[in-house]
Amino acid sequence: MNTAYYWRIDEVNDASDDSPWAGNVWNFTTGDFFVIDDFEVYDAAENQIWFAWHDGLGAGTLGTPGYLPGNWTGSAVGDETSPSYTEETIVHSGSQSMPFAFDNNKQGYAYYSEVEHMLADQRDWTEEGVTKLSLWFYGDSANTAEPLYVAVSNSAGTPAVVVHDDAIAAQIDTWTEWIIPLQAFVDQGIVLTNVDRIAIGLGTKGNMTIPGGSGKMFIDDILLYQPSETVE
């Protein structure tokens, strides 16, 4: 992470006294971040997004292998009209982002909307000294101004919830980065060396009594960053 690499390829010909001929020096620098999800791997075949991000509807067919029941919130991820079942136009980087529809007044469901991702890799959120969680979101001015939150969980215990400071974040109709210090999760009891799940939600997590509104968000580039360098 955040390391520069250099290489050169020389041409060698034993039949020539002028050999070897030095090639150009090339280099690249690795980023100062780990990727939690950039949404580029999902497709309409074996890697459908709703099997990775658990929403209110669930995925698959009851009684068949891989079936995933819904979480009974008002969330729905994915787009069945696109070739990848993701958003392919409104993207922050790459070619795909996650569409996230929310309805906090859906009959028979909780009055909040949440999508949850079980971490298979990158469960150690202290590796290489990372200190910040970053995600990009894109809302719509027509959305109801429901609170935007991120929840992080260990395999046991209560999730730690951080709510965006802007009460109308869901209505921001441009790509916006949200940076959360990992200490905010530690302060709520999360053990960063073995993070189990990350969830993104609209509304008040756990709300079962007060109806809310609806809308659609787009999420992209969920990353873990090292501390930024300070310029003296």
PDB file of C-alpha atoms in Angstrom:
ATOM      1  CA  MET A   1       0.000   0.000   0.000  1.00  0.00           C
ATOM      2  CA  ASN A   2       1.237   3.506  -0.944  1.00  0.00           C
ATOM      3  CA  THR A   3       4.535   2.089  -2.248  1.00  0.00           C
ATOM      4  CA  ALA A   4       6.466   3.027  -5.406  1.00  0.00           C
ATOM      5  CA  TYR A   5       7.781   0.245  -7.657  1.00  0.00           C
ATOM      6  CA  TYR A   6      10.325   0.627 -10.481  1.00  0.00           C
ATOM      7  CA  TRP A   7      11.459  -1.761 -13.201  1.00  0.00           C
ATOM      8  CA  ARG A   8      13.568  -1.782 -16.364  1.00  0.00           C
ATOM      9  CA  ILE A   9      13.946  -4.309 -19.152  1.00  0.00           C
ATOM     10  CA  ASP A  10      17.294  -4.463 -20.913  1.00  0.00           C
ATOM     11  CA  GLU A  11      17.956  -6.089 -24.275  1.00  0.00           C
ATOM     12  CA  VAL A  12      20.789  -8.625 -24.301  1.00  0.00           C
ATOM     13  CA  ASN A  13      22.528 -10.047 -27.383  1.00  0.00           C
ATOM     14  CA  ASP A  14      25.654 -12.140 -26.755  1.00  0.00           C
ATOM     15  CA  ALA A  15      26.694 -11.733 -30.383  1.00  0.00           C
ATOM     16  CA  SER A  16      27.125  -7.970 -30.034  1.00  0.00           C
ATOM     17  CA  ASP A  17      29.864  -6.124 -28.171  1.00  0.00           C
ATOM     18  CA  ASP A  18      27.393  -3.289 -27.566  1.00  0.00           C
ATOM     19  CA  SER A  19      25.070  -5.528 -25.555  1.00  0.00           C
ATOM     20  CA  PRO A  20      23.243  -4.971 -23.263  1.00  0.00           C
ATOM     21  CA  TRP A  21      21.034  -2.047 -24.268  1.00  0.00           C
ATOM     22  CA  ALA A  22      19.308  -0.411 -21.323  1.00  0.00           C
ATOM     23  CA  GLY A  23      15.578   0.026 -21.550  1.00  0.00           C
ATOM     24  CA  ASN A  24      13.386   2.742 -20.113  1.00  0.00           C
ATOM     25  CA  VAL A  25      12.663   2.873 -16.399  1.00  0.00           C
ATOM     26  CA  TRP A  26       8.963   2.387 -15.605  1.00  0.00           C
ATOM     27  CA  ASN A  27       7.210   2.900 -12.315  1.00  0.00           C
ATOM     28  CA  PHE A  28       3.886   2.827 -10.545  1.00  0.00           C
ATOM     29  CA  THR A  29       2.712   3.632  -7.031  1.00  0.00           C
ATOM     30  CA  THR A  30       0.110   1.590  -5.184  1.00  0.00           C
ATOM     31  CA  GLY A  31      -2.788   3.484  -3.628  1.00  0.00           C
ATOM     32  CA  ASP A  32      -3.062   4.460   0.029  1.00  0.00           C
ATOM     33  CA  PHE A  33      -6.338   2.575   0.425  1.00  0.00           C
ATOM     34  CA  PHE A  34      -8.035  -0.822   0.560  1.00  0.00           C
ATOM     35  CA  VAL A  35     -11.201  -1.470  -1.443  1.00  0.00           C
ATOM     36  CA  ILE A  36     -14.245  -2.682   0.461  1.00  0.00           C
ATOM     37  CA  ASP A  37     -16.421  -2.534  -2.669  1.00  0.00           C
ATOM     38  CA  ASP A  38     -16.113  -0.558  -5.905  1.00  0.00           C
ATOM     39  CA  PHE A  39     -19.066  -2.429  -7.487  1.00  0.00           C
ATOM     40  CA  GLU A  40     -17.127  -3.369 -10.621  1.00  0.00           C
ATOM     41  CA  VAL A  41     -17.338  -7.157 -10.138  1.00  0.00           C
ATOM     42  CA  TYR A  42     -21.115  -7.541 -10.322  1.00  0.00           C
ATOM     43  CA  ASP A  43     -22.898  -8.934 -13.367  1.00  0.00           C
ATOM     44  CA  ALA A  44     -26.124 -10.620 -14.436  1.00  0.00           C
ATOM     45  CA  ALA A  45     -24.637 -14.121 -14.195  1.00  0.00           C
ATOM     46  CA  GLU A  46     -22.806 -15.567 -11.193  1.00  0.00           C
ATOM     47  CA  ASN A  47     -22.085 -12.285  -9.375  1.00  0.00           C
ATOM     48  CA  GLN A  48     -25.440 -10.584  -8.993  1.00  0.00           C
ATOM     49  CA  ILE A  49     -25.349  -7.586  -6.683  1.00  0.00           C
ATOM     50  CA  TRP A  50     -28.331  -8.543  -4.519  1.00  0.00           C
ATOM     51  CA  PHE A  51     -26.522 -11.663  -3.310  1.00  0.00           C
ATOM     52  CA  ALA A  52     -23.675  -9.457  -2.042  1.00  0.00           C
ATOM     53  CA  TRP A  53     -25.775  -6.589  -0.678  1.00  0.00           C
ATOM     54  CA  HIS A  54     -28.664  -7.915   1.414  1.00  0.00           C
ATOM     55  CA  ASP A  55     -31.785  -5.769   0.932  1.00  0.00           C
ATOM     56  CA  GLY A  56     -35.441  -5.878   1.876  1.00  0.00           C
ATOM     57  CA  LEU A  57     -36.431  -8.143  -0.993  1.00  0.00           C
ATOM     58  CA  GLY A  58     -33.774 -10.836  -0.751  1.00  0.00           C
ATOM     59  CA  ALA A  59     -32.480 -12.874  -3.674  1.00  0.00           C
ATOM     60  CA  GLY A  60     -32.989 -16.263  -5.239  1.00  0.00           C
ATOM     61  CA  THR A  61     -35.879 -18.694  -4.935  1.00  0.00           C
ATOM     62  CA  LEU A  62     -37.156 -20.101  -1.668  1.00  0.00           C
ATOM     63  CA  GLY A  63     -36.033 -23.702  -1.221  1.00  0.00           C
ATOM     64  CA  THR A  64     -33.163 -23.486  -3.710  1.00  0.00           C
ATOM     65  CA  PRO A  65     -29.416 -23.305  -2.943  1.00  0.00           C
ATOM     66  CA  GLY A  66     -28.162 -19.793  -2.303  1.00  0.00           C
ATOM     67  CA  TYR A  67     -31.579 -18.385  -1.441  1.00  0.00           C
ATOM     68  CA  LEU A  68     -31.266 -15.190   0.604  1.00  0.00           C
ATOM     69  CA  PRO A  69     -34.380 -13.919   2.407  1.00  0.00           C
ATOM     70  CA  GLY A  70     -35.040 -10.202   2.604  1.00  0.00           C
ATOM     71  CA  ASN A  71     -34.187  -8.160   5.696  1.00  0.00           C
ATOM     72  CA  TRP A  72     -37.719  -6.707   5.894  1.00  0.00           C
ATOM     73  CA  THR A  73     -36.646  -3.106   5.467  1.00  0.00           C
ATOM     74  CA  GLY A  74     -37.767  -0.857   2.613  1.00  0.00           C
ATOM     75  CA  SER A  75     -34.568  -1.227   0.606  1.00  0.00           C
ATOM     76  CA  ALA A  76     -34.013  -2.619  -2.881  1.00  0.00           C
ATOM     77  CA  VAL A  77     -30.648  -2.738  -4.642  1.00  0.00           C
ATOM     78  CA  GLY A  78     -29.799  -3.389  -8.257  1.00  0.00           C
ATOM     79  CA  ASP A  79     -31.349  -2.629 -11.625  1.00  0.00           C
ATOM     80  CA  GLU A  80     -32.792  -5.525 -13.613  1.00  0.00           C
ATOM     81  CA  THR A  81     -32.867  -3.392 -16.778  1.00  0.00           C
ATOM     82  CA  SER A  82     -29.077  -3.006 -17.017  1.00  0.00           C
ATOM     83  CA  PRO A  83     -26.699  -5.670 -18.395  1.00  0.00           C
ATOM     84  CA  SER A  84     -24.848  -5.901 -15.071  1.00  0.00           C
ATOM     85  CA  TYR A  85     -27.876  -5.422 -12.774  1.00  0.00           C
ATOM     86  CA  THR A  86     -26.050  -2.334 -11.444  1.00  0.00           C
ATOM     87  CA  GLU A  87     -26.149   1.358 -12.341  1.00  0.00           C
ATOM     88  CA  GLU A  88     -23.992   1.989 -15.422  1.00  0.00           C
ATOM     89  CA  THR A  89     -24.587   5.706 -16.080  1.00  0.00           C
ATOM     90  CA  ILE A  90     -24.491   7.457 -12.708  1.00  0.00           C
ATOM     91  CA  VAL A  91     -21.080   6.267 -11.529  1.00  0.00           C
ATOM     92  CA  HIS A  92     -18.305   7.913  -9.536  1.00  0.00           C
ATOM     93  CA  SER A  93     -15.472   5.871 -11.032  1.00  0.00           C
ATOM     94  CA  GLY A  94     -15.177   2.796 -13.193  1.00  0.00           C
ATOM     95  CA  SER A  95     -18.338   1.711 -14.986  1.00  0.00           C
ATOM     96  CA  GLN A  96     -20.725   0.581 -12.226  1.00  0.00           C
ATOM     97  CA  SER A  97     -22.277   1.809  -8.992  1.00  0.00           C
ATOM     98  CA  MET A  98     -24.958   0.451  -6.654  1.00  0.00           C
ATOM     99  CA  PRO A  99     -28.526   1.743  -7.097  1.00  0.00           C
ATOM    100  CA  PHE A 100     -30.309   1.779  -3.741  1.00  0.00           C
ATOM    101  CA  ALA A 101     -34.057   2.463  -3.708  1.00  0.00           C
ATOM    102  CA  PHE A 102     -35.614   3.187  -0.319  1.00  0.00           C
ATOM    103  CA  ASP A 103     -39.231   3.269   0.846  1.00  0.00           C
ATOM    104  CA  ASN A 104     -39.776   3.934   4.534  1.00  0.00           C
ATOM    105  CA  ASN A 105     -43.545   3.644   4.326  1.00  0.00           C
ATOM    106  CA  LYS A 106     -43.846   0.215   2.741  1.00  0.00           C
ATOM    107  CA  GLN A 107     -46.700  -1.917   4.018  1.00  0.00           C
ATOM    108  CA  GLY A 108     -45.481  -4.939   5.954  1.00  0.00           C
ATOM    109  CA  TYR A 109     -41.892  -3.693   6.231  1.00  0.00           C
ATOM    110  CA  ALA A 110     -39.871  -1.727   8.762  1.00  0.00           C
ATOM    111  CA  TYR A 111     -39.965   2.070   8.479  1.00  0.00           C
ATOM    112  CA  TYR A 112     -36.308   2.338   7.534  1.00  0.00           C
ATOM    113  CA  SER A 113     -34.262   1.018   4.610  1.00  0.00           C
ATOM    114  CA  GLU A 114     -30.929  -0.778   4.908  1.00  0.00           C
ATOM    115  CA  VAL A 115     -28.587  -2.798   2.705  1.00  0.00           C
ATOM    116  CA  GLU A 116     -25.930  -4.951   4.348  1.00  0.00           C
ATOM    117  CA  HIS A 117     -22.715  -6.467   3.027  1.00  0.00           C
ATOM    118  CA  MET A 118     -21.000  -9.416   4.712  1.00  0.00           C
ATOM    119  CA  LEU A 119     -17.238  -9.030   4.469  1.00  0.00           C
ATOM    120  CA  ALA A 120     -15.336 -11.979   3.032  1.00  0.00           C
ATOM    121  CA  ASP A 121     -12.066 -10.094   2.630  1.00  0.00           C
ATOM    122  CA  GLN A 122     -10.596  -7.006   4.249  1.00  0.00           C
ATOM    123  CA  ARG A 123     -12.037  -7.726   7.675  1.00  0.00           C
ATOM    124  CA  ASP A 124      -9.043  -6.202   9.475  1.00  0.00           C
ATOM    125  CA  TRP A 125      -9.672  -2.459   9.491  1.00  0.00           C
ATOM    126  CA  THR A 126      -6.368  -1.717  11.209  1.00  0.00           C
ATOM    127  CA  GLU A 127      -4.144  -3.212   8.484  1.00  0.00           C
ATOM    128  CA  GLU A 128      -1.458  -0.863   7.145  1.00  0.00           C
ATOM    129  CA  GLY A 129      -2.596   1.794   9.602  1.00  0.00           C
ATOM    130  CA  VAL A 130      -5.887   2.714   7.888  1.00  0.00           C
ATOM    131  CA  THR A 131      -7.900   5.246   9.885  1.00  0.00           C
ATOM    132  CA  LYS A 132     -10.793   6.340   7.662  1.00  0.00           C
ATOM    133  CA  LEU A 133     -13.786   4.829   5.884  1.00  0.00           C
ATOM    134  CA  SER A 134     -14.745   6.625   2.683  1.00  0.00           C
ATOM    135  CA  LEU A 135     -17.775   6.177   0.470  1.00  0.00           C
ATOM    136  CA  TRP A 136     -19.304   8.200  -2.332  1.00  0.00           C
ATOM    137  CA  PHE A 137     -23.041   8.800  -2.628  1.00  0.00           C
ATOM    138  CA  TYR A 138     -25.354  10.476  -5.115  1.00  0.00           C
ATOM    139  CA  GLY A 139     -28.918  11.423  -4.245  1.00  0.00           C
ATOM    140  CA  ASP A 140     -31.803  13.281  -5.836  1.00  0.00           C
ATOM    141  CA  SER A 141     -33.467  16.565  -4.941  1.00  0.00           C
ATOM    142  CA  ALA A 142     -36.812  14.745  -5.209  1.00  0.00           C
ATOM    143  CA  ASN A 143     -35.833  12.259  -2.491  1.00  0.00           C
ATOM    144  CA  THR A 144     -37.356  12.524   0.953  1.00  0.00           C
ATOM    145  CA  ALA A 145     -34.732  13.915   3.329  1.00  0.00           C
ATOM    146  CA  GLU A 146     -34.251  10.721   5.309  1.00  0.00           C
ATOM    147  CA  PRO A 147     -31.089  10.442   7.466  1.00  0.00           C
ATOM    148  CA  LEU A 148     -28.208   8.661   5.737  1.00  0.00           C
ATOM    149  CA  TYR A 149     -26.207   6.311   7.953  1.00  0.00           C
ATOM    150  CA  VAL A 150     -23.484   3.679   7.952  1.00  0.00           C
ATOM    151  CA  ALA A 151     -23.497   0.796  10.437  1.00  0.00           C
ATOM    152  CA  VAL A 152     -20.535  -1.479  11.139  1.00  0.00           C
ATOM    153  CA  SER A 153     -20.769  -4.776  13.039  1.00  0.00           C
ATOM    154  CA  ASN A 154     -18.641  -7.494  14.518  1.00  0.00           C
ATOM    155  CA  SER A 155     -19.990 -11.056  14.355  1.00  0.00           C
ATOM    156  CA  ALA A 156     -21.574 -10.504  17.776  1.00  0.00           C
ATOM    157  CA  GLY A 157     -22.733  -7.414  19.598  1.00  0.00           C
ATOM    158  CA  THR A 158     -24.590  -4.246  18.648  1.00  0.00           C
ATOM    159  CA  PRO A 159     -23.835  -2.487  15.342  1.00  0.00           C
ATOM    160  CA  ALA A 160     -22.143   0.907  15.574  1.00  0.00           C
ATOM    161  CA  VAL A 161     -24.111   3.548  13.675  1.00  0.00           C
ATOM    162  CA  VAL A 162     -22.785   6.843  12.299  1.00  0.00           C
ATOM    163  CA  VAL A 163     -25.303   9.285  10.794  1.00  0.00           C
ATOM    164  CA  HIS A 164     -24.314  11.830   8.156  1.00  0.00           C
ATOM    165  CA  ASP A 165     -24.067  15.368   9.529  1.00  0.00           C
ATOM    166  CA  ASP A 166     -26.179  16.768   6.690  1.00  0.00           C
ATOM    167  CA  ALA A 167     -29.842  16.029   7.367  1.00  0.00           C
ATOM    168  CA  ILE A 168     -30.636  16.407   3.653  1.00  0.00           C
ATOM    169  CA  ALA A 169     -27.745  14.285   2.364  1.00  0.00           C
ATOM    170  CA  ALA A 170     -30.231  12.095   0.475  1.00  0.00           C
ATOM    171  CA  GLN A 171     -31.169  15.120  -1.642  1.00  0.00           C
ATOM    172  CA  ILE A 172     -27.627  15.987  -2.767  1.00  0.00           C
ATOM    173  CA  ASP A 173     -27.679  15.333  -6.510  1.00  0.00           C
ATOM    174  CA  THR A 174     -23.956  15.222  -7.169  1.00  0.00           C
ATOM    175  CA  TRP A 175     -21.276  12.736  -6.220  1.00  0.00           C
ATOM    176  CA  THR A 176     -20.259  13.479  -2.640  1.00  0.00           C
ATOM    177  CA  GLU A 177     -17.586  11.804  -0.547  1.00  0.00           C
ATOM    178  CA  TRP A 178     -18.373  10.899   3.039  1.00  0.00           C
ATOM    179  CA  ILE A 179     -15.347  10.254   5.233  1.00  0.00           C
ATOM    180  CA  ILE A 180     -15.883   8.597   8.614  1.00  0.00           C
ATOM    181  CA  PRO A 181     -13.032   8.264  11.128  1.00  0.00           C
ATOM    182  CA  LEU A 182     -12.804   4.614  12.161  1.00  0.00           C
ATOM    183  CA  GLN A 183     -12.495   5.817  15.738  1.00  0.00           C
ATOM    184  CA  ALA A 184     -16.217   6.642  15.554  1.00  0.00           C
ATOM    185  CA  PHE A 185     -16.916   2.900  15.389  1.00  0.00           C
ATOM    186  CA  VAL A 186     -14.328   2.026  18.034  1.00  0.00           C
ATOM    187  CA  ASP A 187     -15.984   4.486  20.418  1.00  0.00           C
ATOM    188  CA  GLN A 188     -19.163   2.401  20.080  1.00  0.00           C
ATOM    189  CA  GLY A 189     -17.427  -0.874  20.892  1.00  0.00           C
ATOM    190  CA  ILE A 190     -16.436  -2.211  17.467  1.00  0.00           C
ATOM    191  CA  VAL A 191     -13.283  -4.330  17.283  1.00  0.00           C
ATOM    192  CA  LEU A 192     -11.637  -3.206  14.054  1.00  0.00           C
ATOM    193  CA  THR A 193      -9.377  -6.239  13.670  1.00  0.00           C
ATOM    194  CA  ASN A 194     -12.327  -8.448  12.695  1.00  0.00           C
ATOM    195  CA  VAL A 195     -15.158  -6.452  11.136  1.00  0.00           C
ATOM    196  CA  ASP A 196     -17.978  -8.711   9.978  1.00  0.00           C
ATOM    197  CA  ARG A 197     -20.491  -6.484   8.170  1.00  0.00           C
ATOM    198  CA  ILE A 198     -21.069  -3.002   6.825  1.00  0.00           C
ATOM    199  CA  ALA A 199     -24.540  -1.593   6.217  1.00  0.00           C
ATOM    200  CA  ILE A 200     -25.824   1.579   4.566  1.00  0.00           C
ATOM    201  CA  GLY A 201     -29.237   2.907   5.437  1.00  0.00           C
ATOM    202  CA  LEU A 202     -31.822   5.648   5.016  1.00  0.00           C
ATOM    203  CA  GLY A 203     -34.029   6.543   7.952  1.00  0.00           C
ATOM    204  CA  THR A 204     -33.614   5.696  11.622  1.00  0.00           C
ATOM    205  CA  LYS A 205     -32.155   2.218  12.091  1.00  0.00           C
ATOM    206  CA  GLY A 206     -34.601  -0.010  13.948  1.00  0.00           C
ATOM    207  CA  ASN A 207     -37.619   2.271  13.419  1.00  0.00           C
ATOM    208  CA  MET A 208     -40.779   0.168  13.376  1.00  0.00           C
ATOM    209  CA  THR A 209     -43.378   2.789  14.299  1.00  0.00           C
ATOM    210  CA  ILE A 210     -43.039   6.100  12.415  1.00  0.00           C
ATOM    211  CA  PRO A 211     -43.488   6.042   8.613  1.00  0.00           C
ATOM    212  CA  GLY A 212     -41.033   7.971   6.475  1.00  0.00           C
ATOM    213  CA  GLY A 213     -40.417   8.793   2.836  1.00  0.00           C
ATOM    214  CA  SER A 214     -38.846   7.304  -0.240  1.00  0.00           C
ATOM    215  CA  GLY A 215     -36.324   7.880  -2.994  1.00  0.00           C
ATOM    216  CA  LYS A 216     -33.250   6.483  -4.676  1.00  0.00           C
ATOM    217  CA  MET A 217     -29.536   6.754  -3.954  1.00  0.00           C
ATOM    218  CA  PHE A 218     -26.392   5.592  -5.715  1.00  0.00           C
ATOM    219  CA  ILE A 219     -23.353   4.328  -3.813  1.00  0.00           C
ATOM    220  CA  ASP A 220     -19.818   3.866  -5.132  1.00  0.00           C
ATOM    221  CA  ASP A 221     -16.192   3.367  -4.055  1.00  0.00           C
ATOM    222  CA  ILE A 222     -16.292   2.198  -0.442  1.00  0.00           C
ATOM    223  CA  LEU A 223     -12.653   2.397   0.659  1.00  0.00           C
ATOM    224  CA  LEU A 224     -10.406   2.322   3.724  1.00  0.00           C
ATOM    225  CA  TYR A 225      -7.727   5.035   3.764  1.00  0.00           C
ATOM    226  CA  GLN A 226      -4.491   5.632   5.567  1.00  0.00           C
ATOM    227  CA  PRO A 227      -4.085   9.022   7.297  1.00  0.00           C
ATOM    228  CA  SER A 228      -3.532  11.906   4.914  1.00  0.00           C
ATOM    229  CA  GLU A 229      -0.089  13.440   4.849  1.00  0.00           C
ATOM    230  CA  THR A 230       0.069  16.839   6.527  1.00  0.00           C
ATOM    231  CA  VAL A 231       1.928  19.565   4.648  1.00  0.00           C
ATOM    232  CA  GLU A 232       3.997  21.732   6.992  1.00  0.00           C
TER     233      GLU A 232
END
